[in-house]
Tab-separated table of C-alpha atoms in Angstrom:
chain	number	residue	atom	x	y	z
J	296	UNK	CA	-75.753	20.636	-50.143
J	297	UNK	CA	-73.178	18.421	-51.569
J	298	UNK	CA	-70.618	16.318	-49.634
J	299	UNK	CA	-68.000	13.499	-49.740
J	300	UNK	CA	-68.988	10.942	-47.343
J	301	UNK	CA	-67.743	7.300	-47.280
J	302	UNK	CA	-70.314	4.491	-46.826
J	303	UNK	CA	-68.251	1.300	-46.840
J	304	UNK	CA	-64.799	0.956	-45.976
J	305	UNK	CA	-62.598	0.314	-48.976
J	306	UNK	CA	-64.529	1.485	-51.720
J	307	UNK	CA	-64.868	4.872	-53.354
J	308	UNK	CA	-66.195	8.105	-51.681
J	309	UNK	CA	-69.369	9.275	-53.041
J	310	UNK	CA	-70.544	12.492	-53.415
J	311	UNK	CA	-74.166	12.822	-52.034
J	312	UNK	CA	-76.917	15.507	-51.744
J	313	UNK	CA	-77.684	16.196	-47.902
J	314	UNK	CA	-79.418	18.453	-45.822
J	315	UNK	CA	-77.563	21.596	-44.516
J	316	UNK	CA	-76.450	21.896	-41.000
J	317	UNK	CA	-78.277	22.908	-38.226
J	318	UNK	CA	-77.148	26.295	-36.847
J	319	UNK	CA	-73.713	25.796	-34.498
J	320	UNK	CA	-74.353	24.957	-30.869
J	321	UNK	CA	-72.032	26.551	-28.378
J	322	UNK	CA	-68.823	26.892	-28.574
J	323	UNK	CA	-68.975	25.988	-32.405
J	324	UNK	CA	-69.272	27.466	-35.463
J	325	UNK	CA	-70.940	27.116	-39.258
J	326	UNK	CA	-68.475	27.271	-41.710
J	327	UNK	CA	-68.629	27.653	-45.660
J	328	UNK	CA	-66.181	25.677	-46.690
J	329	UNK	CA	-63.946	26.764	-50.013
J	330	UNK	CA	-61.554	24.191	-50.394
J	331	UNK	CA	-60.350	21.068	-48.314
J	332	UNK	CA	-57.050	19.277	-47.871
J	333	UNK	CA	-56.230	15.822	-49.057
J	334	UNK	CA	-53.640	13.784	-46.927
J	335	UNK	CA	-52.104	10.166	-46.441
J	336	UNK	CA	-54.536	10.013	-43.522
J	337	UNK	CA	-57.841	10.390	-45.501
J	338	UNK	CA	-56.565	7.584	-47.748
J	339	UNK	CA	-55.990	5.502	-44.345
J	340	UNK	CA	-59.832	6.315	-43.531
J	341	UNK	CA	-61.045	5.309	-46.973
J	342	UNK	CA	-59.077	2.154	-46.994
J	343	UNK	CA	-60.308	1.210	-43.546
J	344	UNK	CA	-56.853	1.247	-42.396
J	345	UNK	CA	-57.204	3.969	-39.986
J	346	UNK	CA	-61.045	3.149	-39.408
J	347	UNK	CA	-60.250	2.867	-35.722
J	348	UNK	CA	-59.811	6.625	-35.044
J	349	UNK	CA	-63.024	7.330	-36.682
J	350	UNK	CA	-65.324	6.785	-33.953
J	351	UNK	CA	-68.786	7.016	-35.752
J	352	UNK	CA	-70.970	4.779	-37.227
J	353	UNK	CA	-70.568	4.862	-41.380
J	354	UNK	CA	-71.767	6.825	-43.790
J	355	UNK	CA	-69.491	9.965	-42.782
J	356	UNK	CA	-68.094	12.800	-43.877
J	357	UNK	CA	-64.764	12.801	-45.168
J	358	UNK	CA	-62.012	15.006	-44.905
J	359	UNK	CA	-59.591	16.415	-41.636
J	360	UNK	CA	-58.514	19.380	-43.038
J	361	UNK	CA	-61.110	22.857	-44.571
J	362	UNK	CA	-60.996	26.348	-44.954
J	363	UNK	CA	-63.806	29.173	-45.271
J	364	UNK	CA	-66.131	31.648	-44.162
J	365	UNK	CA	-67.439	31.583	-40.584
J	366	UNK	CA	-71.900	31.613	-41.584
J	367	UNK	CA	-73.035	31.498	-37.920
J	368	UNK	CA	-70.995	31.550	-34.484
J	369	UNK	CA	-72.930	29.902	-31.266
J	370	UNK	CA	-73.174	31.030	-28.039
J	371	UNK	CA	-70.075	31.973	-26.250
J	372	UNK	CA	-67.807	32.113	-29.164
J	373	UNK	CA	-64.999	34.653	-28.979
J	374	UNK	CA	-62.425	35.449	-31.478
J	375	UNK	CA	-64.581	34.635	-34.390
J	376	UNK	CA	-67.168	37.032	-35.964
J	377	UNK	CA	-69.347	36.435	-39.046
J	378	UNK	CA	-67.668	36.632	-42.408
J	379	UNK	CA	-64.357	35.936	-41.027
J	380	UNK	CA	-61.990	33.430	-43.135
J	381	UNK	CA	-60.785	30.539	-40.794
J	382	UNK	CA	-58.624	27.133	-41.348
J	383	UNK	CA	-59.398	23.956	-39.380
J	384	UNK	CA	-59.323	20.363	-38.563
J	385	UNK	CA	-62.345	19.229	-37.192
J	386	UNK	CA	-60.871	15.413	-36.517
J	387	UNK	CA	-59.799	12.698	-39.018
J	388	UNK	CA	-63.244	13.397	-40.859
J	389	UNK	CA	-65.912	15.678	-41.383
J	390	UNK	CA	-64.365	18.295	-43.558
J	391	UNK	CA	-65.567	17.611	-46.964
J	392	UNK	CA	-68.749	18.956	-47.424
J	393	UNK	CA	-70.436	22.772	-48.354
J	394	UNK	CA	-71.174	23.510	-44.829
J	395	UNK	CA	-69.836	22.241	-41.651
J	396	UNK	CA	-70.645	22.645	-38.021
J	397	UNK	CA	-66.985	22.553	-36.041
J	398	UNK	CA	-65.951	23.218	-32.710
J	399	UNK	CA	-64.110	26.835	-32.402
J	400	UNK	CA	-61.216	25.692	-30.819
J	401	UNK	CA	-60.018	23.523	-33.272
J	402	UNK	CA	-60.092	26.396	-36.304
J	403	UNK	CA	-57.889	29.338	-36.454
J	404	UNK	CA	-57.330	32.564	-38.359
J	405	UNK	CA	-56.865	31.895	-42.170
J	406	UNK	CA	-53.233	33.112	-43.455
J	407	UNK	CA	-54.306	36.761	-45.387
J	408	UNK	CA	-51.247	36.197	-47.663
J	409	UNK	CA	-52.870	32.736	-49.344
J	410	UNK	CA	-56.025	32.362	-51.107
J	411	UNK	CA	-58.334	29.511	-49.972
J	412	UNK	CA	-56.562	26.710	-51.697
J	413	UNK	CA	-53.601	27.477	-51.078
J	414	UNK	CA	-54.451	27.780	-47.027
J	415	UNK	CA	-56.145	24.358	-47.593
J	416	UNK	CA	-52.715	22.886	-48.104
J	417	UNK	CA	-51.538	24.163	-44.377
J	418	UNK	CA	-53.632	22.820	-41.576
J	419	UNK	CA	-52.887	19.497	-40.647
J	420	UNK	CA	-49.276	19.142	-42.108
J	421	UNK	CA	-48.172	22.233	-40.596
J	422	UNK	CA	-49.934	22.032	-37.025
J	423	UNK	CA	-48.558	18.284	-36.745
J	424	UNK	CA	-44.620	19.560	-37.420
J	425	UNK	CA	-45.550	22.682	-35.105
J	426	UNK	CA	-46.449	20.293	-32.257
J	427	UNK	CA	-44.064	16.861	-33.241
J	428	UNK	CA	-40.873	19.350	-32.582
J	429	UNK	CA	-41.841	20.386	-29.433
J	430	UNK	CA	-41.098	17.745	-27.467
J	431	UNK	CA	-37.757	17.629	-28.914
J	432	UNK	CA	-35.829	20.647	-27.314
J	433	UNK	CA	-34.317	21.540	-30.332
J	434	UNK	CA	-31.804	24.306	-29.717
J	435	UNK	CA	-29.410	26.169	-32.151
J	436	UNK	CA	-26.742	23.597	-33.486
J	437	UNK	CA	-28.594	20.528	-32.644
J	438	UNK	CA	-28.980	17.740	-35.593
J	439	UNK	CA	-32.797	16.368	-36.321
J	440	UNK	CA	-33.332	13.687	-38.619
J	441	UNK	CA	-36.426	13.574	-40.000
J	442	UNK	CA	-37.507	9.804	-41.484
J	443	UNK	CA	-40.179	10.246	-44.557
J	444	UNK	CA	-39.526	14.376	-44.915
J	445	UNK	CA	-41.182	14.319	-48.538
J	446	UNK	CA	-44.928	15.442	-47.761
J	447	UNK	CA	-46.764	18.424	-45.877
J	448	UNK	CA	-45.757	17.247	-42.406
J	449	UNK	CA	-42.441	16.657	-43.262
J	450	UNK	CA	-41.587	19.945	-45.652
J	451	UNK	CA	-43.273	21.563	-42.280
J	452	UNK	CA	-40.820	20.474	-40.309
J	453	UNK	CA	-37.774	21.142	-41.989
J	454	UNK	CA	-38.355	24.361	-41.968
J	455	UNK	CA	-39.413	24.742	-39.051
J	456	UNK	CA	-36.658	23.131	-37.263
J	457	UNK	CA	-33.664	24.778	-39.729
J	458	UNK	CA	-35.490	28.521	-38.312
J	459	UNK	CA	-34.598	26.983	-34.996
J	460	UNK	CA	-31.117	26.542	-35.988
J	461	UNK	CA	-31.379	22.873	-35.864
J	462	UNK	CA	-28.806	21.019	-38.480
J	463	UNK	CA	-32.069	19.075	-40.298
J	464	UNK	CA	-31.224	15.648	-41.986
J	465	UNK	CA	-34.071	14.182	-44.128
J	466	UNK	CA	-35.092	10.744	-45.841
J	467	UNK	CA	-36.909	11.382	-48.741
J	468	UNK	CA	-38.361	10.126	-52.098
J	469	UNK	CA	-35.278	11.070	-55.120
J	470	UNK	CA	-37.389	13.586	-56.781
J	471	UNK	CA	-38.210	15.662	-53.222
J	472	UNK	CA	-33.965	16.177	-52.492
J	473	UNK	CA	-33.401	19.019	-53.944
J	474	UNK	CA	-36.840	20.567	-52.275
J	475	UNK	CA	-36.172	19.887	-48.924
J	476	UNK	CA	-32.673	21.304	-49.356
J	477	UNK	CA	-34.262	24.623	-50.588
J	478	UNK	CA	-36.529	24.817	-47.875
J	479	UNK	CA	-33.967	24.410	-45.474
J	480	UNK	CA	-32.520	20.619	-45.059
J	481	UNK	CA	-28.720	20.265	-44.601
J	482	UNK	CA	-28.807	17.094	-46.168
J	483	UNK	CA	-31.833	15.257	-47.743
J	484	UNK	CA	-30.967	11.597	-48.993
J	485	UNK	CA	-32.813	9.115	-51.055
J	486	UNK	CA	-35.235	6.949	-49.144
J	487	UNK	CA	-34.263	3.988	-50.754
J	488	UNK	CA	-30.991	4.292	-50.985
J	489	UNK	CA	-28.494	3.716	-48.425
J	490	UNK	CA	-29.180	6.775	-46.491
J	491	UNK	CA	-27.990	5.612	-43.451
J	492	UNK	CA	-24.319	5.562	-44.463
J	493	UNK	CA	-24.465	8.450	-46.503
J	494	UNK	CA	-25.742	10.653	-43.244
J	495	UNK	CA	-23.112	9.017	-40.859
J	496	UNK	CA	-20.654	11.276	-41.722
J	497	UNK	CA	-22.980	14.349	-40.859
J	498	UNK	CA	-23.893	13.141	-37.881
J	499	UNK	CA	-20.820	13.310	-35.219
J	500	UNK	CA	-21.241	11.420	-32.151
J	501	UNK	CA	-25.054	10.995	-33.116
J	502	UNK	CA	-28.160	12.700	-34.136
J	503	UNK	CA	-29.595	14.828	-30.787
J	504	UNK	CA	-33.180	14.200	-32.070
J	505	UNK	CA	-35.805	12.009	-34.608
J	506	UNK	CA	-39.245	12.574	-36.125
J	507	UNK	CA	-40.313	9.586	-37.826
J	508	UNK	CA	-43.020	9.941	-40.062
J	509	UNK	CA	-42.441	6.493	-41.658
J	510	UNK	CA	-41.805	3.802	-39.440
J	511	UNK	CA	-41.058	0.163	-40.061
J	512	UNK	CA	-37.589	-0.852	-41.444
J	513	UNK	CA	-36.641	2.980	-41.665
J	514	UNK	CA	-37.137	3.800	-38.302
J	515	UNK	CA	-34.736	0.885	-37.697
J	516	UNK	CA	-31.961	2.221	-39.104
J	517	UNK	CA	-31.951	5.028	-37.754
J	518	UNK	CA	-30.475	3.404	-34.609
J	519	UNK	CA	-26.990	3.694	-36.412
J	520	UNK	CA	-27.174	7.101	-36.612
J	521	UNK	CA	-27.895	8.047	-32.625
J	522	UNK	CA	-26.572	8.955	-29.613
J	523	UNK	CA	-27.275	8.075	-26.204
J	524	UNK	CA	-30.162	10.141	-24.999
J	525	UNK	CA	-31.475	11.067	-28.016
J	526	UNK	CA	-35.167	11.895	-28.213
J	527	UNK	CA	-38.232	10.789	-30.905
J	528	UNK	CA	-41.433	11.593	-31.596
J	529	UNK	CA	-43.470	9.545	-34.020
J	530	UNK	CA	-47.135	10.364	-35.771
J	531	UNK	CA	-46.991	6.572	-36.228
J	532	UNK	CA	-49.269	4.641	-33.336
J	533	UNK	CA	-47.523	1.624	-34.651
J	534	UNK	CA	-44.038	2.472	-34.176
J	535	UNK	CA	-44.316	3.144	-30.332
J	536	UNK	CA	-44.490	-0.759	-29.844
J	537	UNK	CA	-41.411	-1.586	-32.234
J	538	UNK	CA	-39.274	1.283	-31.336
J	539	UNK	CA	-39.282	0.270	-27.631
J	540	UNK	CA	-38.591	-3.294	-28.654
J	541	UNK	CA	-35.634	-1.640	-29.886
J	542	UNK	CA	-34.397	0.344	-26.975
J	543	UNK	CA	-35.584	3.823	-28.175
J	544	UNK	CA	-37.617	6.076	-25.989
J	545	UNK	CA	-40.176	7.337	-28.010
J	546	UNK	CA	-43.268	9.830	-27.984
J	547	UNK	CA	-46.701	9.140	-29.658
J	548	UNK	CA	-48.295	12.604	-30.920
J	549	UNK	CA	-51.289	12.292	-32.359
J	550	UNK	CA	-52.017	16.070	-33.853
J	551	UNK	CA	-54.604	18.073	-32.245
J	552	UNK	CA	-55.517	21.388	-33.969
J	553	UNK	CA	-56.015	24.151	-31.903
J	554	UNK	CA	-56.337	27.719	-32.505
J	555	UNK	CA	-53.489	28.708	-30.913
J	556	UNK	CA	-51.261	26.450	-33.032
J	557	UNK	CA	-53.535	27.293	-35.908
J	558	UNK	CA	-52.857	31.478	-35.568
J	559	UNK	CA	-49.007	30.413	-34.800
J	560	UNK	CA	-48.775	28.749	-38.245
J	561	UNK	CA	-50.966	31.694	-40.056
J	562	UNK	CA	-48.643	34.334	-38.778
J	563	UNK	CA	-45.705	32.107	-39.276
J	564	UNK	CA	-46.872	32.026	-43.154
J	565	UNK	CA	-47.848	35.586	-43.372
J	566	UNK	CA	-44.043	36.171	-42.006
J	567	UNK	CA	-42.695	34.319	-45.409
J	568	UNK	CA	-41.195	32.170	-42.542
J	569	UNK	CA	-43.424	28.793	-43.686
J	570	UNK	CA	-44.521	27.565	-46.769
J	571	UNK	CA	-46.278	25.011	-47.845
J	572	UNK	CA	-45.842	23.809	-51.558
J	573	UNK	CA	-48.903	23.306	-53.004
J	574	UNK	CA	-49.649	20.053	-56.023
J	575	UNK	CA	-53.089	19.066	-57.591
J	576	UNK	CA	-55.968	21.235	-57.198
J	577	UNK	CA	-59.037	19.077	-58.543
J	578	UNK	CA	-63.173	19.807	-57.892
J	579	UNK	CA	-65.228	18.120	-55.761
J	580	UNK	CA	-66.330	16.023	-57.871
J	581	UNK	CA	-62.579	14.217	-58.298
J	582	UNK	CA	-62.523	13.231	-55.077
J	583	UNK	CA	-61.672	9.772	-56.107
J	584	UNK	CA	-58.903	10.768	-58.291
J	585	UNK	CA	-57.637	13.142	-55.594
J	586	UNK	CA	-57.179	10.393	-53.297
J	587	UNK	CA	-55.588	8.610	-55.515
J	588	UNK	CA	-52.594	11.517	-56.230
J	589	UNK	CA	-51.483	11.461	-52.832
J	590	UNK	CA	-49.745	8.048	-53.270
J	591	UNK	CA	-48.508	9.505	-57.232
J	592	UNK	CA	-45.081	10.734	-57.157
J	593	UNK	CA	-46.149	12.751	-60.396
J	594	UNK	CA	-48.005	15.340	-57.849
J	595	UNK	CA	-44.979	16.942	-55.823
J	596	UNK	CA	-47.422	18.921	-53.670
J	597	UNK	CA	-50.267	19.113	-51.487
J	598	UNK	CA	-53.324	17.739	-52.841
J	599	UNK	CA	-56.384	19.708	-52.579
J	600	UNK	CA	-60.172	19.423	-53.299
J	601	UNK	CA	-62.030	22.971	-54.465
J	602	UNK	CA	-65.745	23.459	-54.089
């Protein structure tokens, strides 16, 4: 069977011939796999930059986020029967290839209102925003700004938190504005502009809550715009160190799919209460290329690999 599997850090992905997996032990299951997700993260495995999170020994399978047909279910499996279309994330890699073994509890019931690309778009983005807000309390009336809204984690959370009744500020790449707006941002401001002054006057005595999703300088400057006891989560390891520096308390999440979160986000979708806008679809075989269209802002969407 064919997959995409990485054999030294910083060059391109290759797509090899290897041997089908072994039938699922328990608690896991063999998956076709129809399509796979392409995020920032994959391009931080490829580049080495995230390399760290890995935790196995290269040449490995790429890919964190897949969606297909359950082939085999092992012993003590519930929930999943054979034939039945599921999402996942089996870790930061291990996705990209025809079959895959995965552990049940991180896949979940595939939305029945999207085809199989179009579900590959939702796993990781949308789990991530599901769990990032969680921490943050947000109630009806409260204001979250949202640092680096413009790809699936980000669109995620906008609308997640606006269905909340939160008042969502977002930082943004120009040419994702009037997006976020329509998916349910009060105000969604140019990244590298001075967005900072242009929020202050939406932001009263201060914002109640931030998600960073960028860190560095931009996570900085968001000091102008809070309040005393306001609350952050970042997906950024790095920014835990800096933003204390600061004086911000801070919370780390680093996204772990479950099924439950999984089904939340699948009815969630089903509802027409989530979407999640969907850019270049390319084959397999354009893996390279695919990686490279995350970084392009040409491709205003979720990248995704079909096999």
């Amino acid at each position: 069977m064919r997959a995409v599997r990485l054999h030294e850090l910083g060059a391109p992905p290759r797509l090899d011939e290897i041997p089908a997996p072994d039938p699922p032990a328990a608690g896991r299951l063999l998956v076709e796999v129809a399509a796979g997700g392409v995020g920032s993260w994959d391009v931080g495995v490829a580049s080495g930059r995230l390399a760290r999170f890995v935790g196995q020994p290269l040449p490995y399978v790429l890919g964190a986020e897949l969606v297909g047909r359950v082939a085999a279910v092992g012993a003590g499996v519930t929930g999943f029967t054979l034939g039945d279309r599921v999402m996942g994330n089996p870790g930061i890699v291990g996705a990209w290839a025809q079959a895959v073994t995965v552990d049940a509890a991180v896949c979940g019931r595939a939305p029945a209102s999207l085809d199989d690309v179009e579900t590959a778009a939702v796993p990781v983005g949308a789990v991530t925003a599901l769990q990032a807000l969680r921490p943050l309390g947000l109630e009806d009336g409260h204001t979250l700004l949202i640092l680096g809204a413009g790809g699936s984690v980000g669109r995620a959370a906008i609308q997640l938190a606006a269905a909340r009744g939160a008042i969502v500020l977002a930082t943004v790449p120009a040419w994702e504005s009037a997006r976020s707006e329509a998916l349910g941002a009060a105000h969604a401001v140019d990244q590298e502009d001075d967005w900072s002054t242009k929020l202050q006057p939406h932001v009263g005595a201060g914002v109640d809550a931030v998600l960073d999703l960028v860190g560095g300088a931009t996570l900085e400057r968001s000091l102008a715009l809070l309040q005393s006891g306001s609350r952050a989560v970042t997906t950024l390891a790095e920014s835990v160190e800096r933003a204390r520096e600061l004086g911000l308390a801070i919370d780390y999440l680093r996204m772990r799919s479950t099924t439950a979160d999984l089904d939340a986000v699948a009815a969630l979708i089903d509802a027409g209460d989530l979407t999640m806008p969907l850019g270049t679809v390319r084959p397999l075989d354009e893996v390279a290329a695919a990686l490279q269209d995350v970084g392009d802002p040409r491709h205003k969407g979720k990248v995704v690999l079909r096999f």
